[in-house]
Coordinates of C-alpha atoms in Angstrom, one line a residue:
M1 CA 97.1 152.4 136.9
P2 CA 97.4 149.9 139.7
V3 CA 97.0 145.9 139.2
R4 CA 93.7 145.3 137.9
L5 CA 90.6 144.0 139.9
T6 CA 89.8 140.4 139.7
G7 CA 87.8 138.0 142.2
L8 CA 85.5 139.0 144.7
V9 CA 84.9 142.7 145.7
V10 CA 82.6 142.8 148.7
A11 CA 80.0 145.7 148.7
T12 CA 80.1 146.8 152.4
F13 CA 77.2 147.6 154.4
A14 CA 76.6 151.0 156.2
P15 CA 77.3 149.9 159.9
L16 CA 74.6 151.7 161.8
D17 CA 73.7 151.3 165.6
R18 CA 70.2 150.5 166.8
D19 CA 69.5 154.5 166.8
G20 CA 70.4 154.8 163.3
N21 CA 73.6 156.4 163.8
L22 CA 76.9 155.3 162.3
N23 CA 78.8 152.5 164.3
L24 CA 82.3 153.0 162.9
A25 CA 83.6 150.5 165.4
A26 CA 81.9 147.5 163.5
I27 CA 84.2 148.3 160.4
E28 CA 87.3 146.7 161.7
K29 CA 85.8 143.3 162.4
Q30 CA 84.2 143.3 158.9
A31 CA 87.7 144.2 157.4
V32 CA 89.4 141.2 159.2
A33 CA 86.7 138.7 158.3
F34 CA 86.9 139.6 154.5
A35 CA 90.7 139.6 154.5
D36 CA 90.6 136.1 155.9
A37 CA 88.4 135.2 153.2
N38 CA 90.8 136.2 150.7
V39 CA 88.5 138.7 149.0
T40 CA 90.0 141.1 146.4
A41 CA 88.9 144.5 147.6
V42 CA 85.9 146.4 149.4
F43 CA 83.6 148.6 147.8
V44 CA 82.5 151.3 150.1
N45 CA 79.1 153.6 150.1
G46 CA 77.6 151.9 147.1
T47 CA 74.0 150.7 146.8
T48 CA 74.5 147.9 149.5
G49 CA 76.0 150.6 151.8
E50 CA 72.9 152.8 151.4
A51 CA 75.1 155.7 150.3
A52 CA 71.5 157.4 148.9
S53 CA 70.5 157.6 152.5
L54 CA 73.6 158.9 154.0
T55 CA 74.7 162.4 154.7
M56 CA 77.9 164.0 153.2
D57 CA 79.5 163.7 156.6
E58 CA 78.7 160.1 157.0
R59 CA 79.7 159.0 153.6
L60 CA 83.3 161.1 154.4
D61 CA 83.6 159.4 157.8
L62 CA 82.9 155.9 156.4
T63 CA 85.6 156.4 153.8
R64 CA 88.0 157.4 156.1
R65 CA 87.3 154.6 158.6
W66 CA 87.8 152.0 155.7
C67 CA 90.7 153.3 154.5
E68 CA 92.1 153.2 158.1
V69 CA 91.4 149.8 158.9
A70 CA 91.1 148.0 155.5
A71 CA 93.7 149.7 153.2
R72 CA 96.5 147.7 154.8
K73 CA 95.0 144.6 154.0
L74 CA 92.3 145.2 151.1
P75 CA 92.1 147.8 148.4
V76 CA 89.2 150.2 148.9
I77 CA 87.1 151.4 146.3
V78 CA 84.8 154.2 147.3
H79 CA 81.5 155.1 145.4
V80 CA 81.5 158.8 145.2
G81 CA 78.4 159.0 143.0
G82 CA 75.2 160.9 143.6
T83 CA 73.1 163.9 142.1
C84 CA 75.0 166.8 143.1
L85 CA 78.0 167.2 141.0
A86 CA 79.9 169.4 143.6
D87 CA 79.3 166.7 146.3
C88 CA 80.5 164.1 144.0
M89 CA 83.8 165.8 143.4
T90 CA 84.3 166.6 147.2
L91 CA 83.6 162.8 147.9
A92 CA 86.3 161.8 145.1
E93 CA 88.9 164.2 146.3
H94 CA 88.5 163.1 150.0
A95 CA 88.7 159.5 148.8
Q96 CA 92.1 160.2 147.2
R97 CA 93.4 162.1 150.1
T98 CA 92.4 159.6 152.6
G99 CA 94.1 156.8 150.7
A100 CA 91.4 154.9 148.9
N101 CA 92.7 152.7 146.0
G102 CA 89.9 153.7 143.5
I103 CA 86.5 155.5 143.0
A104 CA 83.3 154.8 141.3
A105 CA 80.3 156.9 140.6
V106 CA 76.9 156.1 139.1
G107 CA 75.1 158.4 136.7
P108 CA 73.1 161.0 138.2
G109 CA 69.5 159.6 138.4
Y110 CA 67.3 162.5 139.1
Y111 CA 68.0 165.0 136.5
K112 CA 69.1 162.2 134.1
P113 CA 71.7 162.8 131.4
R114 CA 69.9 163.1 127.9
A115 CA 73.0 162.7 125.8
M116 CA 76.1 160.7 126.0
T117 CA 78.2 163.9 126.2
D118 CA 76.3 164.9 129.5
L119 CA 77.3 161.6 131.2
V120 CA 80.7 161.7 130.1
D121 CA 81.4 165.3 131.1
F122 CA 79.8 164.8 134.4
C123 CA 81.8 161.5 135.3
G124 CA 85.0 163.2 134.0
L125 CA 84.6 166.1 136.5
V126 CA 84.2 163.6 139.2
A127 CA 87.4 161.3 137.9
G128 CA 89.1 164.7 137.7
A129 CA 88.7 165.4 141.1
A130 CA 90.8 162.4 142.1
P131 CA 93.1 162.2 139.1
E132 CA 95.6 159.6 140.9
L133 CA 92.8 157.2 141.2
P134 CA 91.3 154.8 138.8
F135 CA 87.8 155.6 138.0
Y136 CA 84.9 153.2 137.4
Y137 CA 81.7 154.0 135.9
Y138 CA 78.9 152.5 138.0
H139 CA 76.0 151.4 135.7
I140 CA 73.1 150.4 137.7
P141 CA 69.9 151.2 135.2
M142 CA 67.3 149.6 137.7
R143 CA 68.2 152.4 140.3
T144 CA 69.3 155.4 138.4
G145 CA 67.2 155.0 135.2
V146 CA 70.3 156.0 133.0
E147 CA 69.9 153.5 130.2
I148 CA 73.2 154.5 128.2
R149 CA 75.0 151.4 127.3
V150 CA 78.5 151.1 128.8
H151 CA 79.9 150.1 125.6
D152 CA 79.1 153.3 124.2
F153 CA 80.2 155.2 127.2
L154 CA 83.5 153.7 127.2
R155 CA 83.8 154.4 123.5
V156 CA 83.4 158.2 124.1
A157 CA 84.7 158.5 127.5
A158 CA 88.1 156.6 126.9
P159 CA 90.0 159.4 125.2
Q160 CA 88.5 162.1 127.6
I161 CA 89.1 160.6 131.0
P162 CA 92.5 159.8 131.6
N163 CA 91.8 157.7 134.9
L164 CA 89.1 155.8 133.5
A165 CA 89.7 152.2 134.7
G166 CA 86.4 150.3 133.9
A167 CA 82.8 149.8 135.2
K168 CA 80.8 148.1 137.8
F169 CA 78.3 146.6 135.6
S170 CA 74.9 146.1 137.5
D171 CA 72.7 144.9 134.5
Q172 CA 71.4 141.9 133.0
D173 CA 72.3 143.0 129.4
L174 CA 75.1 140.7 128.7
M175 CA 75.4 141.6 125.0
D176 CA 76.5 145.1 126.4
F177 CA 78.8 143.4 129.0
L178 CA 80.4 141.4 126.7
R179 CA 81.2 144.3 124.2
C180 CA 82.7 146.1 127.1
V181 CA 85.0 143.2 128.0
R182 CA 86.1 143.0 124.4
F183 CA 86.4 146.6 123.7
M184 CA 90.1 147.9 122.9
D185 CA 91.3 144.4 123.4
G186 CA 90.1 144.1 126.9
A187 CA 91.6 147.4 128.1
F188 CA 89.2 148.1 130.9
D189 CA 88.1 146.4 133.9
M190 CA 84.7 145.1 134.0
L191 CA 83.4 144.2 137.2
Y192 CA 80.0 142.3 137.3
G193 CA 77.5 143.5 139.8
L194 CA 74.6 140.8 139.9
D195 CA 75.3 137.9 142.1
E196 CA 72.5 135.8 140.8
M197 CA 74.2 135.9 137.3
M198 CA 77.8 135.6 138.0
L199 CA 78.2 132.2 135.9
P200 CA 76.9 133.4 132.8
A201 CA 78.9 136.8 133.5
L202 CA 82.0 134.6 133.6
A203 CA 81.0 133.0 130.5
A204 CA 80.9 136.5 128.9
G205 CA 84.4 137.2 130.1
A206 CA 84.1 138.5 133.7
R207 CA 87.1 138.4 135.7
G208 CA 85.9 140.3 138.8
A209 CA 82.6 141.0 140.6
V210 CA 81.3 143.2 143.2
G211 CA 78.6 141.8 145.2
T212 CA 76.3 142.1 148.5
T213 CA 76.2 138.4 149.2
F214 CA 80.0 138.2 149.3
N215 CA 79.7 139.6 152.7
F216 CA 78.2 136.4 154.2
A217 CA 79.0 133.6 151.5
P218 CA 82.4 134.5 149.7
I219 CA 83.6 131.0 149.8
L220 CA 80.3 130.0 147.7
Y221 CA 81.3 132.2 144.9
E222 CA 85.1 131.4 145.1
R223 CA 84.0 127.6 144.4
L224 CA 81.8 128.8 141.6
I225 CA 84.7 130.6 139.9
A226 CA 87.2 127.6 140.5
A227 CA 84.7 125.4 139.2
Y228 CA 84.2 127.5 136.0
K229 CA 87.9 127.7 135.5
R230 CA 88.4 124.2 135.5
G231 CA 85.8 123.5 133.2
D232 CA 83.5 121.7 135.7
M233 CA 80.0 123.2 134.7
E234 CA 77.9 120.9 136.6
A235 CA 79.7 122.0 139.8
A236 CA 79.7 125.7 138.7
R237 CA 76.0 125.3 138.1
L238 CA 75.4 123.8 141.3
E239 CA 77.0 126.8 143.2
Q240 CA 75.2 129.3 141.0
H241 CA 72.0 127.6 142.0
R242 CA 72.9 127.9 145.7
A243 CA 73.5 131.6 145.2
T244 CA 70.4 132.2 143.4
E245 CA 68.2 130.1 146.0
L246 CA 70.1 132.5 148.8
I247 CA 69.0 135.7 146.9
A248 CA 65.5 134.4 146.2
C249 CA 65.4 133.8 150.1
L250 CA 66.4 137.3 150.9
N251 CA 64.2 138.7 148.3
R252 CA 61.1 137.2 149.9
H253 CA 62.1 139.0 153.3
G254 CA 63.1 142.4 151.8
F255 CA 66.6 142.0 150.2
L256 CA 68.6 144.7 152.1
P257 CA 66.9 144.4 155.5
A258 CA 67.3 140.8 155.2
A259 CA 70.7 140.8 154.3
K260 CA 71.8 143.0 157.2
A261 CA 69.9 140.4 159.4
V262 CA 72.2 137.7 158.1
M263 CA 75.1 139.9 159.0
Q264 CA 73.6 139.8 162.5
I265 CA 73.2 136.1 162.3
I266 CA 76.8 135.4 161.5
G267 CA 78.5 137.7 164.1
L268 CA 79.3 140.7 161.8
D269 CA 76.4 142.8 163.1
C270 CA 75.9 146.0 160.8
G271 CA 72.8 147.3 162.5
P272 CA 69.3 148.0 160.7
P273 CA 68.9 149.8 157.4
R274 CA 67.9 153.5 157.4
L275 CA 64.3 154.5 156.5
P276 CA 62.3 154.0 154.2
L277 CA 63.8 150.5 154.4
R278 CA 62.7 149.0 157.8
A279 CA 64.6 146.2 159.8
L280 CA 63.3 142.9 160.2
A281 CA 61.4 142.1 163.5
K282 CA 62.9 139.4 165.9
E283 CA 60.1 136.9 164.6
D284 CA 61.0 137.6 161.2
I285 CA 64.8 137.3 161.7
E286 CA 64.0 133.8 163.2
K287 CA 61.9 132.9 160.1
L288 CA 64.8 134.0 158.0
R289 CA 67.1 131.9 160.0
S290 CA 65.0 129.0 159.5
D291 CA 64.7 129.4 155.9
L292 CA 68.5 129.6 155.5
E293 CA 68.9 126.5 157.4
G294 CA 66.3 124.8 155.1
L295 CA 68.6 125.9 152.1
G296 CA 71.7 124.5 153.9
F297 CA 73.3 127.9 153.9
F298 CA 75.0 127.4 157.2
D299 CA 76.7 124.1 155.6
W300 CA 77.6 125.5 152.1
R301 CA 78.3 129.0 152.7
W302 CA 81.8 128.1 153.9

């Protein structure tokens, strides 16, 4: 297995043009910006990347382009999960063939696994399609409805999935998260996935995180982590407060459309979201900009 992931992993957006088609040309500028910000890696085709709204060909094209432009600067973790096992396996094999550094997959959220063995068998086949890459189980029950605890998953999956590297844990259950961090003496990468809870996740043992707002405020989270490591909890709480206020602001405007609008504001335009999500109107973007100014975002995001 490669060096373990720590620090900030950016959950990338799907770059679309104004007609809603892929804009692959936008990726290189993002990759350069993320490398300059010293983030650890990128997480492609996840929830932030609207994977569930993309075609198979679009996901393949995004994987290919990210591997072309970022793999020289940043490791590329590709989310290959979905509801069709054959498609997930195709995406996994393609990620390995095109030079990705790891894969991840959600539990299938339409016909949900009823038993642990069903989830482990599903993930095992996906992971087995890219046996040379580390595999991360992507736990996001708020989206998938798959409520199986990750600690229990690791316990059953560890002896059955040789390339199991850990999990992307996007849930508030810090009891489960802590048990995962401590499982098998910390053998697995546990990447935390809720930006608004990074500080408590650090206290529970997180060493890496995957986040949407890392796209436009990575330095904020780097300051948070640095403050926590040196024991300055007041400074760490301040940075976490700034992050939560930022996220609350985005939520008021509709999180993903607003987050994409922020990318436009800062000069890393990723275009609109895809229906059923709808892009913010021009006047709403200006209101968002005003709200961000009121938070001091443009001062403290650097």
